Coordinates of C-alpha atoms in Angstrom, one line a residue:
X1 CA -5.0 6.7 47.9
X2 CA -3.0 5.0 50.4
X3 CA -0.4 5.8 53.1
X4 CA 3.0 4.7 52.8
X5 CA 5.4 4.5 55.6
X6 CA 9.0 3.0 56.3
X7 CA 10.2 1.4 59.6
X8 CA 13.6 1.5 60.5
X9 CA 15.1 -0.3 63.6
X10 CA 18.7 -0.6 65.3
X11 CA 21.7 1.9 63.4
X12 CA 23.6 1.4 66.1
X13 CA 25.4 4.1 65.4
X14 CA 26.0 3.4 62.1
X15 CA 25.8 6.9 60.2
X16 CA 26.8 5.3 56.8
X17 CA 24.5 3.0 56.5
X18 CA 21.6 5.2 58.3
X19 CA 22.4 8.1 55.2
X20 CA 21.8 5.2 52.6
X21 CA 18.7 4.1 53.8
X22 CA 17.5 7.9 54.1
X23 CA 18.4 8.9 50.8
X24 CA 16.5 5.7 49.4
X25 CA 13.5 6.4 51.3
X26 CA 14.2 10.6 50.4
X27 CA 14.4 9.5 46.3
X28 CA 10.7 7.4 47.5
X29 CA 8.7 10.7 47.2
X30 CA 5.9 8.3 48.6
X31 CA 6.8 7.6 52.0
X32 CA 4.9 10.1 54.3
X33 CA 6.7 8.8 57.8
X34 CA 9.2 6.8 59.5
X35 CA 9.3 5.2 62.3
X36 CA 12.4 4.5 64.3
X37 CA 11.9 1.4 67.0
X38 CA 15.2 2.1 69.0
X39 CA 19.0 1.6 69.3
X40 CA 20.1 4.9 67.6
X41 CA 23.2 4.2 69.3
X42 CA 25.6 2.0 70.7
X43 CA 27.9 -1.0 69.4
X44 CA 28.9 1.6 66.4
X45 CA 30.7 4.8 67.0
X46 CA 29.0 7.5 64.8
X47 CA 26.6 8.5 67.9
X48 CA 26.7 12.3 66.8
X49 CA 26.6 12.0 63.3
X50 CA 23.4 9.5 63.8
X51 CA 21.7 11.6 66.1
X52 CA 22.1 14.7 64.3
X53 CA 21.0 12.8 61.1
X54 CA 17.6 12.0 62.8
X55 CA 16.6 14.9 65.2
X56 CA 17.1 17.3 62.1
X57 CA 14.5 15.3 60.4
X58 CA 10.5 16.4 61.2
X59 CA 8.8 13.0 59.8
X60 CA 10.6 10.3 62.1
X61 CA 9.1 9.0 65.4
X62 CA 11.0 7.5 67.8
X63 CA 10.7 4.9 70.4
X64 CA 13.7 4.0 72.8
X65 CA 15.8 0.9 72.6
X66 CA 18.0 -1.2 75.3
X67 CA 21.9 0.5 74.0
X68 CA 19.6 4.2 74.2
X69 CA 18.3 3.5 77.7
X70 CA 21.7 2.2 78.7
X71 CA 23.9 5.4 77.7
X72 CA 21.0 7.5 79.1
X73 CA 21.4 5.2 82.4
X74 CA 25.7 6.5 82.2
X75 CA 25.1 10.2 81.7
X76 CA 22.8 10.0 84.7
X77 CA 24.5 8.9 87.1
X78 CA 23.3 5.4 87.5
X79 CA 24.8 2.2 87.1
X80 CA 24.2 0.7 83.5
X81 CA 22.7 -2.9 83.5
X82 CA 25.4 -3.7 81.0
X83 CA 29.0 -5.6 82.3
X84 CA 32.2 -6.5 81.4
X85 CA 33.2 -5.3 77.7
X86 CA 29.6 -4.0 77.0
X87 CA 29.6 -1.7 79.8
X88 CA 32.8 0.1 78.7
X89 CA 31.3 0.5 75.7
X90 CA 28.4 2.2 76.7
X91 CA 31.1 4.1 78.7
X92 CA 32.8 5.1 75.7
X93 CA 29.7 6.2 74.0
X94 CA 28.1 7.8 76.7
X95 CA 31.5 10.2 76.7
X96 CA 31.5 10.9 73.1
X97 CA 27.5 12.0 73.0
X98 CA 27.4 15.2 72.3
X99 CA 25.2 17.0 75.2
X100 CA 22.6 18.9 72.9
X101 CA 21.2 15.7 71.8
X102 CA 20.4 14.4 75.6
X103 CA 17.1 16.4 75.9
X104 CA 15.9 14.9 72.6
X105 CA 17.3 11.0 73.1
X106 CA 15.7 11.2 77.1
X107 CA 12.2 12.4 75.7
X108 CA 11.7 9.5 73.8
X109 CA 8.9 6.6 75.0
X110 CA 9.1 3.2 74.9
X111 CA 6.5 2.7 72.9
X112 CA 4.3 4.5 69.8
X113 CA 0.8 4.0 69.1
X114 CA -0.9 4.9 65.8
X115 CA -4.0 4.6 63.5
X116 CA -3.1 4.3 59.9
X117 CA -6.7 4.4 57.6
X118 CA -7.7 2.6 60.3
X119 CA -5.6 0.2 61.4
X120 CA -4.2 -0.1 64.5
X121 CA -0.3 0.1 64.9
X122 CA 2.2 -0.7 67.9
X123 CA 6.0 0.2 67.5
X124 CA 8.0 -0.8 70.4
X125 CA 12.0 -1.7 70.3
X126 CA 10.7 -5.0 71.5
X127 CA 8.5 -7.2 73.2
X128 CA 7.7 -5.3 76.8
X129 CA 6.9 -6.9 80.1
X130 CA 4.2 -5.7 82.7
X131 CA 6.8 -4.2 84.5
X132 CA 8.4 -1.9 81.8
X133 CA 11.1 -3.8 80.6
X134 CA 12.1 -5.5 77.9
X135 CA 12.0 -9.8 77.5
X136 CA 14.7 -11.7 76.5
X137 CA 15.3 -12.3 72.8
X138 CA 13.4 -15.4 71.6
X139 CA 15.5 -16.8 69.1
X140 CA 13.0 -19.4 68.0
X141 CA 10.0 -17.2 67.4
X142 CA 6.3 -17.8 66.4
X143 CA 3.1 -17.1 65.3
X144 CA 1.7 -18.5 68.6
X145 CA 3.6 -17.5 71.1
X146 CA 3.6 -14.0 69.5
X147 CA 0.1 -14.1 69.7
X148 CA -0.3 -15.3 73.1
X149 CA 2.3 -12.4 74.8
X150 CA 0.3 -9.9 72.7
X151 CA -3.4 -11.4 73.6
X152 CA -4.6 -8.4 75.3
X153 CA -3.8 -6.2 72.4
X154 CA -5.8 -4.4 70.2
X155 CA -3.3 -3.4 67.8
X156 CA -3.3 -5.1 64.1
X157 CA 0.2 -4.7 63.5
X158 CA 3.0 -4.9 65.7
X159 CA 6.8 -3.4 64.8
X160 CA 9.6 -4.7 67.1
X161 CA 13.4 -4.5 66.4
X162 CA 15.9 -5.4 68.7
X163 CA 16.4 -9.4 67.3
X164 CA 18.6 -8.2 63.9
X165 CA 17.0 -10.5 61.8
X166 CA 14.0 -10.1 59.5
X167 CA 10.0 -11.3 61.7
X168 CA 6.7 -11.4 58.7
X169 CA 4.4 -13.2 60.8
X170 CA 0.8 -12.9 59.9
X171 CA -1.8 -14.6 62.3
X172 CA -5.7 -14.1 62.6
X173 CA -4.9 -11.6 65.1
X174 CA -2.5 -9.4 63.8
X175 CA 0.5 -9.1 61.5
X176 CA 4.5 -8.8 63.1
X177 CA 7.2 -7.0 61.6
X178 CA 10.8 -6.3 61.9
X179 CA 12.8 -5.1 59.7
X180 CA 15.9 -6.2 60.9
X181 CA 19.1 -4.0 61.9
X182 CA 19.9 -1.0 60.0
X183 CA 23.1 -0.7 61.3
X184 CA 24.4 -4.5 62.0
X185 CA 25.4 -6.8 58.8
X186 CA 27.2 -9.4 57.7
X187 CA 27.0 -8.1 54.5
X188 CA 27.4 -3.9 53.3
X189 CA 23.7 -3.7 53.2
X190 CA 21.5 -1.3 55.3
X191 CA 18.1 -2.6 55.6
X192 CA 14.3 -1.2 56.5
X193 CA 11.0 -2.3 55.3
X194 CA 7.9 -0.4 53.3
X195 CA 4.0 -0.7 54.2
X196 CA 1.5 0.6 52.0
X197 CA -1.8 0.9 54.2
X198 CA -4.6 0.8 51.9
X199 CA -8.0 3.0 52.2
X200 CA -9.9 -0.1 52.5
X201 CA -7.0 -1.8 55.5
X202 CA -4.9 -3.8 53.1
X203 CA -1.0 -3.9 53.7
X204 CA 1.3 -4.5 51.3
X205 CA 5.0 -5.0 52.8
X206 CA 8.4 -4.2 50.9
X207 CA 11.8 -5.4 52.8
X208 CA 14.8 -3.6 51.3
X209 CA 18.0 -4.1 51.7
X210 CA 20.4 -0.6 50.5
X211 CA 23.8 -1.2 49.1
X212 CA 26.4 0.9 50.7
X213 CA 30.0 1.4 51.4
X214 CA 31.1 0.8 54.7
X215 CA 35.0 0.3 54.3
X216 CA 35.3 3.6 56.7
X217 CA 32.9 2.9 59.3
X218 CA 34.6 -0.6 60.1
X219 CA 38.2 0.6 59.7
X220 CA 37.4 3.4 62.3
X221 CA 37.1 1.0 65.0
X222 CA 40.7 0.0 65.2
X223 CA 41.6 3.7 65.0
X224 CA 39.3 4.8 67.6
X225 CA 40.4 2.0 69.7
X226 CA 36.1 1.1 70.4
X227 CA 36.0 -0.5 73.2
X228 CA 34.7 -4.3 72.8
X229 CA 35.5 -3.7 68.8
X230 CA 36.8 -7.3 68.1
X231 CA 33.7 -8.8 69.4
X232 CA 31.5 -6.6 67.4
X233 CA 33.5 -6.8 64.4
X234 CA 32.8 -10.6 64.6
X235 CA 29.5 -10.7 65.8
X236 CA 28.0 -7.8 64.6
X237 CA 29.8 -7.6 61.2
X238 CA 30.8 -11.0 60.0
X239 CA 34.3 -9.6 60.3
X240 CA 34.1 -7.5 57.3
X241 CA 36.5 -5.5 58.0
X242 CA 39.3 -7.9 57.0
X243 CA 39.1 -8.0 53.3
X244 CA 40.4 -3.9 53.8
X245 CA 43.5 -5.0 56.0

C-alpha cells in the first residue's frame, strides 16, 4: 500500500471554501495528511473561523506564507512590508485575530521537509532566497529555471503556493506542484491537489476543484466594510459578487 496525502495552499481567509475542501478530503477516508503551504489569512475576512478550522485539526502541517508573516509583523509591533490599501488590510485583520490563535500561527516555519516511502518532499509557501525571504512571483515559469533556483536540492518533489494558479512540472530532477489558491477564484470552486506515493516511489497526482457556495463570503465584504474590498473583489474574485447585487 501507498500513502496518500492532500496539499492545500492560500484560503486566504476564506472559511467557506476551506470547510468544502475539508469535508471532500474528510469523505476521502484515504488521505492520511495535509499539508498547508501558507496564507491562512489575509485578503478574505474569516481569519477566526479559518484558524480555528485548522489548529483543531491533528493531521495538517503548516508552513507560513507572505499575508501570515505580514499580520504577525502588525501584532508585533513592527512595521508590515505591505503599503497603501494592502497595509490597512493587514491592519484590519491583524485587529480582528483572535489572540489564542497567535501562539499557534507564530510557531509555524517557513518551510517542511518530509520523506514519503522514500521520496524526498519540500513544502514551502514559495520559492525562498538565501537570505530567508521569499522571490518575486515569476509569472512565466519553467521547467529550467525551476530547476536551476532549486540545483542544490535534494528534494524530489517540491510544493509551493503563493502564485494562485495551478504549477505540474516534471523534470529529471524533480517534480513541482501547486495546487493553486484555496481561497482565491474566479469561479465558486475551492481547489487542492492529491498524491498517491507508491511503495516502489511512483506519484500519481489528482487536481480537484470543490464546488461550493460562496454568495455569503463575498457579500460580507461590503457589510464589513474590508478594507481594499473592491480591489479584491476584482482581482481576487473575478467580481463575483455582482451577479447577488
Amino acid at each position: 500500500m501507498g500513502t496518500n496525502i492532500a496539499v492545500i495552499a492560500d484560503i486566504h481567509g476564506n472559511s467557506a471554501a476551506l470547510k468544502a475542501v475539508l469535508d471532500n478530503i474528510d469523505r476521502d477516508k484515504q488521505i492520511e495528511h495535509i499539508y498547508c503551504l501558507g496564507d491562512l489569512v489575509g485578503i478574505g475576512h474569516e481569519t477566526n473561523e479559518v484558524l480555528e478550522m485548522l489548529f483543531s485539526r491533528t493531521d495538517i502541517s503548516f508552513v507560513k506564507g507572505n499575508h501570515d508573516e505580514e499580520v504577525l509583523s502588525i501584532i508585533d509591533g513592527k512595521e508590515p512590508n505591505s503599503v497603501g490599501e494592502e497595509r490597512e488590510h493587514h491592519r484590519w485583520i491583524a485587529s480582528k485575530l483572535d489572540e489564542k490563535f497567535i501562539p499557534k500561527l507564530s510557531s509555524i516555519a517557513m518551510k517542511q521537509e518530509k520523506i514519503i516511502n522514500g521520496k524526498n518532499f519540500l513544502f514551502v509557501h514559495y520559492h525562498i532566497e538565501k537570505k530567508g525571504k521569499f522571490l518575486s512571483i515569476d509569472n512565466q515559469p519553467t521547467i529550467d529555471k525551476l530547476d536551476e533556483f532549486y540545483k542544490t536540492s535534494n528534494a524530489d518533489v517540491i510544493c509551493f503556493g503563493h502564485h494562485h494558479i495551478v504549477h505540474h512540472f516534471k523534470s529529471k530532477e524533480r517534480l513541482y506542484l501547486n495546487p493553486s489558491s484555496l481561497g482565491c477564484n474566479h469561479k465558486p470552486y475551492a481547489s487542492y491537489v492529491k498524491l498517491y506515493i507508491g511503495k516502489k516511489g511512483q506519484i500519481d497526482v489528482s487536481f480537484i476543484e470543490v464546488p461550493y457556495d460562496n454568495k455569503d463570503f463575498l457579500l460580507s465584504y461590503e457589510k464589513l466594510n474590508v478594507p481594499a474590498r473592491d480591489f479584491i473583489l476584482k482581482f481576487f474574485h473575478g467580481e463575483q459578487h455582482l451577479q447577488y447585487i
